[in-house]
Structure formats: C-alpha cells, structure tokens
Tab-separated table of C-alpha atoms in Angstrom:
chain	number	residue	atom	x	y	z
M	1	MET	CA	95.220	85.568	112.895
M	2	ARG	CA	97.208	87.689	115.379
M	3	PRO	CA	95.242	88.961	118.399
M	4	HIS	CA	95.599	92.672	117.572
M	5	VAL	CA	94.182	92.042	114.104
M	6	ASP	CA	91.208	90.248	115.646
M	7	ARG	CA	90.614	93.150	118.009
M	8	ARG	CA	90.845	95.726	115.242
M	9	GLN	CA	88.422	93.871	113.005
M	10	ALA	CA	86.023	93.397	115.918
M	11	ARG	CA	86.168	97.171	116.499
M	12	VAL	CA	85.444	97.820	112.806
M	13	LEU	CA	82.481	95.463	112.901
M	14	ALA	CA	81.093	97.084	116.073
M	15	LEU	CA	81.346	100.593	114.578
M	16	VAL	CA	79.705	99.557	111.311
M	17	ARG	CA	76.861	97.790	113.091
M	18	ALA	CA	76.312	100.793	115.356
M	19	ARG	CA	76.351	103.413	112.599
M	20	GLY	CA	74.985	101.473	109.629
M	21	SER	CA	77.708	102.743	107.298
M	22	VAL	CA	80.993	104.616	107.529
M	23	ARG	CA	83.533	106.084	105.112
M	24	VAL	CA	86.755	104.111	104.919
M	25	VAL	CA	88.919	107.256	105.102
M	26	ASP	CA	87.152	108.445	108.252
M	27	LEU	CA	87.353	105.007	109.843
M	28	ALA	CA	91.117	104.750	109.200
M	29	GLN	CA	91.639	108.084	110.939
M	30	GLU	CA	89.431	107.107	113.870
M	31	LEU	CA	91.239	103.802	114.402
M	32	GLY	CA	94.675	105.317	113.848
M	33	VAL	CA	95.678	102.850	111.134
M	34	SER	CA	96.867	103.303	107.571
M	35	PRO	CA	94.373	102.993	104.686
M	36	VAL	CA	96.357	99.989	103.395
M	37	THR	CA	96.001	98.148	106.713
M	38	LEU	CA	92.300	98.938	106.919
M	39	ARG	CA	91.780	97.844	103.311
M	40	ARG	CA	93.198	94.418	104.182
M	41	ASP	CA	90.799	94.147	107.114
M	42	ILE	CA	87.869	95.184	104.923
M	43	GLU	CA	88.799	92.611	102.246
M	44	ALA	CA	88.904	89.853	104.854
M	45	MET	CA	85.678	90.925	106.571
M	46	ALA	CA	83.780	91.329	103.289
M	47	ALA	CA	84.986	87.906	102.195
M	48	ARG	CA	83.546	86.443	105.411
M	49	GLY	CA	80.236	88.196	104.739
M	50	GLU	CA	80.475	90.428	107.824
M	51	ILE	CA	80.277	93.797	106.019
M	52	GLN	CA	79.438	95.231	102.622
M	53	ARG	CA	81.707	97.632	100.744
M	54	MET	CA	81.118	100.035	97.892
M	55	HIS	CA	82.901	103.149	96.584
M	56	GLY	CA	84.869	104.012	99.703
M	57	VAL	CA	82.057	103.178	102.137
M	58	ILE	CA	81.443	100.058	104.196
M	59	SER	CA	78.081	99.132	105.666
M	60	ARG	CA	76.548	96.449	107.839
M	61	VAL	CA	75.017	93.253	106.503
M	62	GLU	CA	71.429	92.745	107.547
M	63	ALA	CA	71.535	88.969	107.303
M	64	GLU	CA	74.799	87.097	107.531
M	65	ARG	CA	75.045	83.740	105.891
M	66	ASN	CA	77.489	80.993	106.740
M	67	ALA	CA	78.134	78.342	104.106
M	68	GLY	CA	78.762	75.770	106.842
M	69	GLY	CA	81.640	74.151	108.605
M	70	ALA	CA	83.417	74.961	111.809
M	71	PRO	CA	85.111	78.356	111.975
M	72	GLY	CA	88.863	78.576	111.838
M	73	GLY	CA	91.511	76.347	110.320
M	74	ALA	CA	92.198	75.268	106.774
M	75	ALA	CA	89.348	72.764	106.696
M	76	GLU	CA	86.608	75.321	107.216
M	77	ALA	CA	83.822	75.920	104.702
M	78	ALA	CA	84.158	79.693	104.428
M	79	ARG	CA	81.442	82.272	104.326
M	80	VAL	CA	81.701	83.771	100.880
M	81	PRO	CA	81.423	87.412	99.790
M	82	ALA	CA	77.923	88.830	99.486
M	83	THR	CA	78.477	92.262	97.973
M	84	GLY	CA	78.238	93.725	94.501
M	85	GLY	CA	75.983	93.314	91.489
M	86	THR	CA	75.414	90.326	89.280
M	87	PRO	CA	77.829	89.954	86.323
M	88	ARG	CA	76.347	90.777	82.965
M	89	ASP	CA	76.582	87.244	81.619
M	90	VAL	CA	74.285	85.707	84.269
M	91	ARG	CA	71.486	88.251	84.622
M	92	GLY	CA	68.167	86.603	84.065
M	93	SER	CA	69.753	83.236	83.313
M	94	GLY	CA	68.369	80.019	84.779
M	95	GLY	CA	69.262	76.378	84.987
M	96	GLY	CA	71.019	75.248	88.111
M	97	GLU	CA	68.251	75.069	90.704
M	98	GLY	CA	69.162	72.663	93.485
M	99	LEU	CA	72.778	72.212	92.382
M	100	VAL	CA	75.671	72.585	94.810
M	101	VAL	CA	78.963	73.962	93.480
M	102	GLY	CA	82.086	73.372	95.559
M	103	MET	CA	84.968	75.819	95.293
M	104	VAL	CA	88.497	75.104	96.529
M	105	VAL	CA	90.652	78.233	96.914
M	106	PRO	CA	93.720	79.145	98.974
M	107	THR	CA	91.926	81.992	100.761
M	108	THR	CA	88.954	84.323	100.497
M	109	GLU	CA	91.136	87.359	101.174
M	110	TYR	CA	93.063	89.781	98.938
M	111	TYR	CA	93.169	88.539	95.311
M	112	TYR	CA	90.692	85.698	95.765
M	113	ALA	CA	88.008	87.762	97.489
M	114	ASP	CA	86.779	89.037	94.110
M	115	VAL	CA	87.244	85.655	92.401
M	116	VAL	CA	84.990	83.987	94.976
M	117	ARG	CA	82.541	86.886	94.850
M	118	GLY	CA	82.129	86.568	91.082
M	119	ALA	CA	81.556	82.828	91.378
M	120	ARG	CA	79.014	83.235	94.150
M	121	GLU	CA	76.985	85.864	92.313
M	122	THR	CA	76.815	83.652	89.243
M	123	VAL	CA	75.932	80.487	91.129
M	124	GLU	CA	73.162	82.132	93.145
M	125	ALA	CA	71.743	83.936	90.106
M	126	ARG	CA	71.095	80.521	88.614
M	127	GLY	CA	69.435	79.088	91.704
M	128	ALA	CA	72.384	76.986	92.833
M	129	ARG	CA	74.451	77.151	96.033
M	130	LEU	CA	78.193	77.711	96.502
M	131	THR	CA	80.237	76.109	99.278
M	132	VAL	CA	83.899	76.959	99.759
M	133	GLY	CA	86.858	75.011	101.100
M	134	LEU	CA	90.058	76.836	102.055
M	135	THR	CA	93.537	75.368	101.689
M	136	ARG	CA	95.722	78.140	103.174
M	137	TYR	CA	98.349	76.900	100.679
M	138	LEU	CA	98.977	73.844	102.873
M	139	PRO	CA	100.479	70.865	100.988
M	140	GLY	CA	97.841	68.311	100.047
M	141	GLU	CA	94.998	70.390	101.474
M	142	ASP	CA	93.560	71.080	98.001
M	143	ARG	CA	92.749	67.419	97.479
M	144	THR	CA	91.479	67.088	101.058
M	145	GLN	CA	89.085	69.985	100.573
M	146	ALA	CA	87.894	68.664	97.204
M	147	ASP	CA	87.123	65.276	98.786
M	148	ARG	CA	85.313	66.961	101.669
M	149	LEU	CA	83.135	69.044	99.365
M	150	LEU	CA	82.266	65.974	97.308
M	151	SER	CA	81.348	64.062	100.476
M	152	THR	CA	78.906	66.834	101.425
M	153	GLY	CA	77.098	66.701	98.082
M	154	ALA	CA	78.883	69.013	95.610
M	155	HIS	CA	77.774	68.302	92.031
M	156	GLY	CA	80.800	70.031	90.482
M	157	LEU	CA	84.023	71.730	91.557
M	158	LEU	CA	85.842	74.995	90.908
M	159	LEU	CA	89.494	74.284	91.715
M	160	THR	CA	92.524	76.436	92.457
M	161	PRO	CA	95.087	73.773	93.419
M	162	ASN	CA	98.172	74.583	95.501
M	163	TRP	CA	100.584	74.514	92.573
M	164	GLU	CA	103.529	76.681	93.587
M	165	ALA	CA	104.379	77.773	90.053
M	166	GLY	CA	100.737	78.221	89.013
M	167	SER	CA	100.924	75.013	86.983
M	168	PRO	CA	101.593	71.431	88.105
M	169	ALA	CA	104.951	69.728	88.161
M	170	PRO	CA	105.089	66.528	86.035
M	171	GLU	CA	104.098	64.278	88.967
M	172	GLU	CA	101.687	66.743	90.554
M	173	GLY	CA	97.955	67.316	90.294
M	174	SER	CA	96.844	64.343	88.210
M	175	TRP	CA	94.074	63.702	90.768
M	176	THR	CA	92.185	66.701	89.362
M	177	ALA	CA	91.609	64.756	86.131
M	178	ARG	CA	90.157	61.738	87.954
M	179	LEU	CA	87.356	63.447	89.849
M	180	PRO	CA	83.892	61.859	89.651
M	181	VAL	CA	82.198	65.193	88.848
M	182	PRO	CA	82.845	67.985	86.317
M	183	ALA	CA	85.574	70.412	87.410
M	184	VAL	CA	86.915	73.762	86.198
M	185	LEU	CA	90.381	75.041	87.050
M	186	VAL	CA	90.461	78.668	88.214
M	187	GLU	CA	93.588	80.822	87.847
M	188	ARG	CA	95.753	77.800	87.137
M	189	TRP	CA	97.504	76.649	83.950
M	190	VAL	CA	98.407	73.152	82.778
M	191	PRO	CA	101.055	72.194	80.196
M	192	PRO	CA	100.006	70.068	77.218
M	193	GLY	CA	100.319	66.373	77.921
M	194	HIS	CA	99.478	66.622	81.596
M	195	PRO	CA	96.226	64.767	82.498
M	196	ALA	CA	94.654	67.980	83.843
M	197	ALA	CA	95.181	69.739	80.514
M	198	ALA	CA	91.863	68.245	79.373
M	199	LEU	CA	89.919	70.073	82.087
M	200	ASP	CA	87.975	73.271	81.492
M	201	ARG	CA	89.820	76.271	82.910
M	202	VAL	CA	89.469	80.034	83.262
M	203	THR	CA	92.534	82.159	83.941
M	204	SER	CA	93.836	85.691	83.796
M	205	ASP	CA	96.342	86.234	80.998
M	206	HIS	CA	99.068	87.543	83.279
M	207	ALA	CA	101.606	87.471	80.454
M	208	HIS	CA	99.456	89.941	78.540
M	209	GLY	CA	99.123	92.089	81.664
M	210	ALA	CA	102.888	92.266	82.141
M	211	ALA	CA	103.400	93.072	78.468
M	212	CYS	CA	100.865	95.907	78.689
M	213	ALA	CA	102.812	97.429	81.573
M	214	VAL	CA	106.111	97.198	79.688
M	215	ARG	CA	104.590	98.736	76.569
M	216	HIS	CA	103.137	101.629	78.572
M	217	LEU	CA	106.499	102.323	80.200
M	218	ALA	CA	108.241	102.149	76.827
M	219	GLU	CA	105.757	104.677	75.440
M	220	LEU	CA	106.759	106.978	78.290
M	221	GLY	CA	110.349	106.794	77.017
M	222	HIS	CA	111.888	104.165	79.296
M	223	ARG	CA	114.396	101.859	77.635
M	224	ARG	CA	115.530	99.682	80.529
M	225	ILE	CA	112.657	98.261	82.590
M	226	ALA	CA	112.907	95.765	85.452
M	227	LEU	CA	110.475	93.167	86.752
M	228	ALA	CA	110.516	92.632	90.519
M	229	SER	CA	108.384	89.706	91.683
M	230	ARG	CA	109.006	87.203	94.389
M	231	THR	CA	107.980	83.632	93.500
M	232	THR	CA	104.193	83.228	93.418
M	233	PRO	CA	101.830	81.202	91.210
M	234	THR	CA	101.641	84.308	88.992
M	235	THR	CA	105.373	84.965	88.580
M	236	ALA	CA	106.178	82.588	85.721
M	237	ARG	CA	103.451	84.055	83.506
M	238	LEU	CA	104.441	87.603	84.406
M	239	ARG	CA	108.050	86.960	83.501
M	240	ALA	CA	107.098	85.311	80.202
M	241	GLY	CA	105.048	88.356	79.172
M	242	TYR	CA	107.665	90.787	80.437
M	243	GLU	CA	110.499	89.113	78.528
M	244	ALA	CA	108.437	88.808	75.351
M	245	ALA	CA	107.556	92.523	75.461
M	246	VAL	CA	111.164	93.579	76.113
M	247	THR	CA	112.262	91.585	73.060
M	248	ALA	CA	109.385	92.717	70.814
M	249	LEU	CA	109.931	96.384	71.675
M	250	GLY	CA	113.714	96.198	71.296
M	251	LEU	CA	114.355	97.387	74.840
M	252	GLU	CA	117.639	97.080	76.698
M	253	PRO	CA	117.809	94.147	79.132
M	254	ALA	CA	117.590	94.885	82.834
M	255	PRO	CA	119.913	93.195	85.338
M	256	LEU	CA	118.999	89.570	85.943
M	257	TRP	CA	116.754	88.738	88.882
M	258	PRO	CA	118.876	87.050	91.595
M	259	PRO	CA	118.630	83.251	91.467
M	260	ALA	CA	116.983	81.370	94.301
M	261	GLY	CA	119.303	79.722	96.802
M	262	PRO	CA	119.181	76.117	98.008
M	263	GLU	CA	117.133	77.015	101.090
M	264	PRO	CA	113.818	78.916	101.204
M	265	LEU	CA	114.116	82.484	102.460
M	266	ALA	CA	112.165	84.042	105.283
M	267	GLU	CA	109.663	86.789	104.468
M	268	ALA	CA	112.024	89.529	105.629
M	269	ASP	CA	114.842	88.122	103.522
M	270	LEU	CA	112.632	87.935	100.417
M	271	PHE	CA	111.702	91.581	100.877
M	272	ALA	CA	115.336	92.585	101.416
M	273	ARG	CA	116.354	90.754	98.250
M	274	THR	CA	113.770	92.667	96.208
M	275	LEU	CA	114.875	95.983	97.725
M	276	ASP	CA	118.541	95.242	97.034
M	277	TYR	CA	117.760	94.214	93.472
M	278	LEU	CA	115.868	97.410	92.661
M	279	HIS	CA	118.455	99.609	94.362
M	280	GLU	CA	121.302	98.074	92.363
M	281	ALA	CA	119.246	97.995	89.157
M	282	VAL	CA	118.742	101.769	89.360
M	283	THR	CA	122.106	102.878	90.721
M	284	GLU	CA	124.292	100.474	88.737
M	285	GLY	CA	122.137	98.906	86.033
M	286	GLY	CA	120.567	101.936	84.368
M	287	VAL	CA	116.987	100.900	85.132
M	288	THR	CA	114.494	103.797	85.123
M	289	ALA	CA	111.186	101.913	85.480
M	290	ALA	CA	109.885	98.728	87.084
M	291	LEU	CA	106.866	96.468	87.185
M	292	ILE	CA	106.478	95.310	90.801
M	293	HIS	CA	104.331	92.388	91.896
M	294	SER	CA	102.440	92.884	94.128
M	295	ASP	CA	100.811	96.163	95.223
M	296	THR	CA	101.633	95.603	98.879
M	297	ASP	CA	105.294	94.947	98.086
M	298	ALA	CA	105.438	98.105	95.974
M	299	ILE	CA	103.861	100.262	98.680
M	300	MET	CA	106.366	98.953	101.225
M	301	LEU	CA	109.350	99.221	98.884
M	302	ILE	CA	108.865	102.821	97.748
M	303	PRO	CA	109.631	104.562	101.075
M	304	ARG	CA	112.656	102.329	101.585
M	305	LEU	CA	113.930	103.146	98.118
M	306	THR	CA	113.414	106.817	98.922
M	307	ALA	CA	115.493	106.398	102.081
M	308	LEU	CA	118.263	104.987	99.878
M	309	GLY	CA	118.155	108.065	97.651
M	310	ILE	CA	115.948	106.703	94.835
M	311	ARG	CA	112.982	108.934	94.165
M	312	VAL	CA	109.709	107.585	92.796
M	313	PRO	CA	108.775	108.516	90.110
M	314	GLU	CA	111.692	110.892	89.362
M	315	ASP	CA	114.383	108.180	89.396
M	316	LEU	CA	112.166	105.102	89.093
M	317	THR	CA	108.720	104.935	87.551
M	318	VAL	CA	106.659	102.137	89.127
M	319	ILE	CA	103.720	100.103	87.853
M	320	THR	CA	102.272	97.522	90.224
M	321	TYR	CA	100.512	94.250	89.464
M	322	ASP	CA	97.174	93.132	91.014
M	323	ASP	CA	95.652	96.600	91.673
M	324	GLU	CA	94.259	95.652	95.050
M	325	VAL	CA	95.630	98.600	97.030
M	326	ALA	CA	97.708	100.533	94.470
M	327	GLY	CA	95.243	103.427	94.532
M	328	LEU	CA	95.747	103.786	98.302
M	329	ALA	CA	99.482	104.554	98.141
M	330	ASP	CA	100.683	108.002	99.259
M	331	VAL	CA	100.960	108.761	95.555
M	332	PRO	CA	98.391	106.509	93.816
M	333	LEU	CA	100.194	104.035	91.566
M	334	THR	CA	99.442	102.972	88.015
M	335	ALA	CA	98.600	99.275	88.134
M	336	VAL	CA	97.610	96.235	86.088
M	337	ALA	CA	94.290	94.787	87.245
M	338	PRO	CA	93.382	91.176	86.416
M	339	ALA	CA	89.638	90.649	85.900
M	340	LYS	CA	89.365	88.665	89.133
M	341	ARG	CA	85.624	88.911	89.636
M	342	GLU	CA	84.919	88.024	86.027
M	343	VAL	CA	87.275	85.028	86.246
M	344	GLY	CA	85.134	83.621	89.063
M	345	ALA	CA	81.921	84.399	87.178
M	346	ARG	CA	83.074	82.808	83.913
M	347	ALA	CA	84.370	79.711	85.693
M	348	ALA	CA	81.051	79.233	87.505
M	349	THR	CA	79.100	79.762	84.286
M	350	LEU	CA	81.232	77.193	82.475
M	351	LEU	CA	80.728	74.639	85.229
M	352	LEU	CA	76.972	75.214	85.548
M	353	ASP	CA	76.505	75.018	81.779
M	354	ARG	CA	78.222	71.658	81.817
M	355	LEU	CA	76.239	70.424	84.831
M	356	THR	CA	72.905	71.384	83.258
M	357	ALA	CA	73.679	69.958	79.821
M	358	ALA	CA	71.853	66.790	78.803
M	359	ASN	CA	75.243	65.071	78.847
M	360	PRO	CA	77.971	66.881	80.806
M	361	GLU	CA	80.592	65.249	78.602
M	362	ASP	CA	79.125	66.795	75.452
M	363	GLY	CA	80.772	69.801	73.877
M	364	PRO	CA	84.473	70.683	73.684
M	365	ARG	CA	86.483	71.589	76.748
M	366	GLN	CA	87.311	75.291	77.000
M	367	HIS	CA	90.417	77.205	78.051
M	368	LEU	CA	89.461	80.843	78.617
M	369	GLU	CA	92.023	83.591	79.222
M	370	LEU	CA	90.733	86.992	80.335
M	371	LEU	CA	92.885	90.039	79.652
M	372	PRO	CA	93.947	92.266	82.576
M	373	ARG	CA	93.554	96.028	82.247
M	374	LEU	CA	96.068	98.797	82.861
M	375	THR	CA	94.746	101.525	85.158
M	376	VAL	CA	96.796	104.685	84.680
M	377	ARG	CA	96.891	107.017	87.683
M	378	PRO	CA	98.484	110.463	87.504
C-alpha cells in the first residue's frame, strides 16, 4: 500500500477511536478527500476488522480479532469483516461447533469485502471459525494458500481461484477437484467436462444482471446500448448476458469492443481505451446508453466524457455494474448490485452442511446462481 494511503487510514482510525463514531460525509470533508476515496479506505479497514460501518456512519471496534498469520503480503491470513447482521438463512442454526473453514480469496477489499463478511457471519453463527488466505491475484498463490490453510487444520475450503476469465482454461485448476476435504467454489464458473465442474459452487448470475440493465435502458427508449468492461473474471458473463438481451429485445448493435492486442496494456492505457471507445460509440456509432463495469471506472470516465463534449445523462445514459460506490458519484448512478454478502453466506452454508452430514459425499452437488438486483437512482 502506498505511504499516503497508510497515513490517511491511520488518521481515520485515530479519529474514529477518539470520537467513537463519525459520519462519513463529515469525515471526508475534514480529511479533504473525495467520498469515493474515503469509501475505499473504509472498505479496506472494515475488511481488516479495524472499524464498523453502517448507514453512512463508521464507528470503532471494541475488540479487534485477528484470524492469524503475519501481517502484510499475499500469504497472510487476513482479519475478516466483523460488521452487519446475521443472514436470514443461518439465524438460530447449529451444527459446526469446532470446525475450521478456510477461505481463499483474491482480497478482502471492494467486491470481496461483503463476500467474506457473509461467509464469516454464517460460519460463526454455527459455532465454527473462518480463516482467510489472500492471493492478491498472484499466479499459483491460490493453490499455495489452499495448502497452507489445510496444513493449519481447515476442515473444508471456500475457493475463489485466480482464473483470469472467471472460469478455468482447459489445463487450469484441476487441483481444486483433488483436494482432501470438501470445497465450494465462490464466484467462479466451470465448463462441463472440467474436473472442477463436479464441485459445489455459488455464484452471482452476472449474465442476468447485465440483461436486466439492458432491458431497463431499452424500456427508457434506448435502441443502441454499449457495454464497456475491461477484462475481469466477470466480463465474459456480463458480455454473454448483454449480447443475449440485445438480441432478445431486437436492439441495434453497438460498435464492437476493441480487440485485445498481443501485449498486456498498462492501467492508464486500459482506461484510455475505454474512454476512446465510449467517445467514438456516442459521436460516431449512435450509442445513447451504456453499461459500464465497474463503478469506479464509470465515476472516473464521466467527467472525462463531459470534457469531450458528451453529457451524462443527456447524451449518454449510464448504468454501472457492482454498485460499490455508484451512489457516491456527483450524480448518483443507477447500478446493478450482485448479492455479494449472500453469495458468501450461501457458500458457507453449503460447505458446513456437507461437513456436518453423516457422510460428506452424500447428496447431490449443487450449483447455485444468485440474481443481482438493479438499483434505480434518479
């Protein structure tokens, strides 16, 4: 983490500890930072268990808990989020006392903060304990973290492998099907025929989420709608849902997304490519609306589009995907929100049910897809 980010988060923590609680809006003004920047800090700090957050207010944590491991680096066992209520499906449930659930995720920030939080609430409600291993998207680190968690006594694993496309390549990820304990894939998909296809998994139906956004825009009268998404594990599913909705609704095709070159692009170049695509799609391609993944990209793109003479929403109506910070934009943005917290909760429930069964191999494997929701903001 860059030094100025460390200093800012340390200042946030000191103020919260001194005052007990503070409004996020007031804190952003006091620190002289944007709400979006502060929201990122709050997500990271809540994920580490340093603060609690609720309805625009953050407060101190009376007792901080560390799940173990040395701080820093990809091999750490992260402190997991401690805020929020217990999901409906685990209240009052039992069965799981003494079990240790290992969870391998890329990060406990941004999208995965709520996924981990939902898993933790479920695991603890059933008397078990959650330990987390972070991969930071480093190649091979997912398997390293899984092995480490098993060596420290995990009875089962929740896995989000580092599959670039969200699903494994033909020669990738078969190790997940050879684990000595039950495992559930979280926010990952597997094609039929791959060894990992037989694993339990819980995912967000991102294709459905993209289709909901396209349908909403079509109902507003838009006939040519673009999808702008750099390559992430979510992109393939978003594009599948987007293209299916465009066809089903009889919409006009938007200009094609620029193909990837032979060499990976730097972050600045990826952003510039998205900006250029949207600018040309509006000025030359007749596009009047776009689904942009993710929120942070959308919030950064809008003022740059405005500087190029494209007004939002007058010339381009925008829906974002993820709904992490869409409500904090200068003009709050309509967004598609995957059920991140519930994904973590359902995955943990599925794993604990299997671990506490008389025979963990009994019962059919399950592939659960949870539907994202569209949050319309005026």
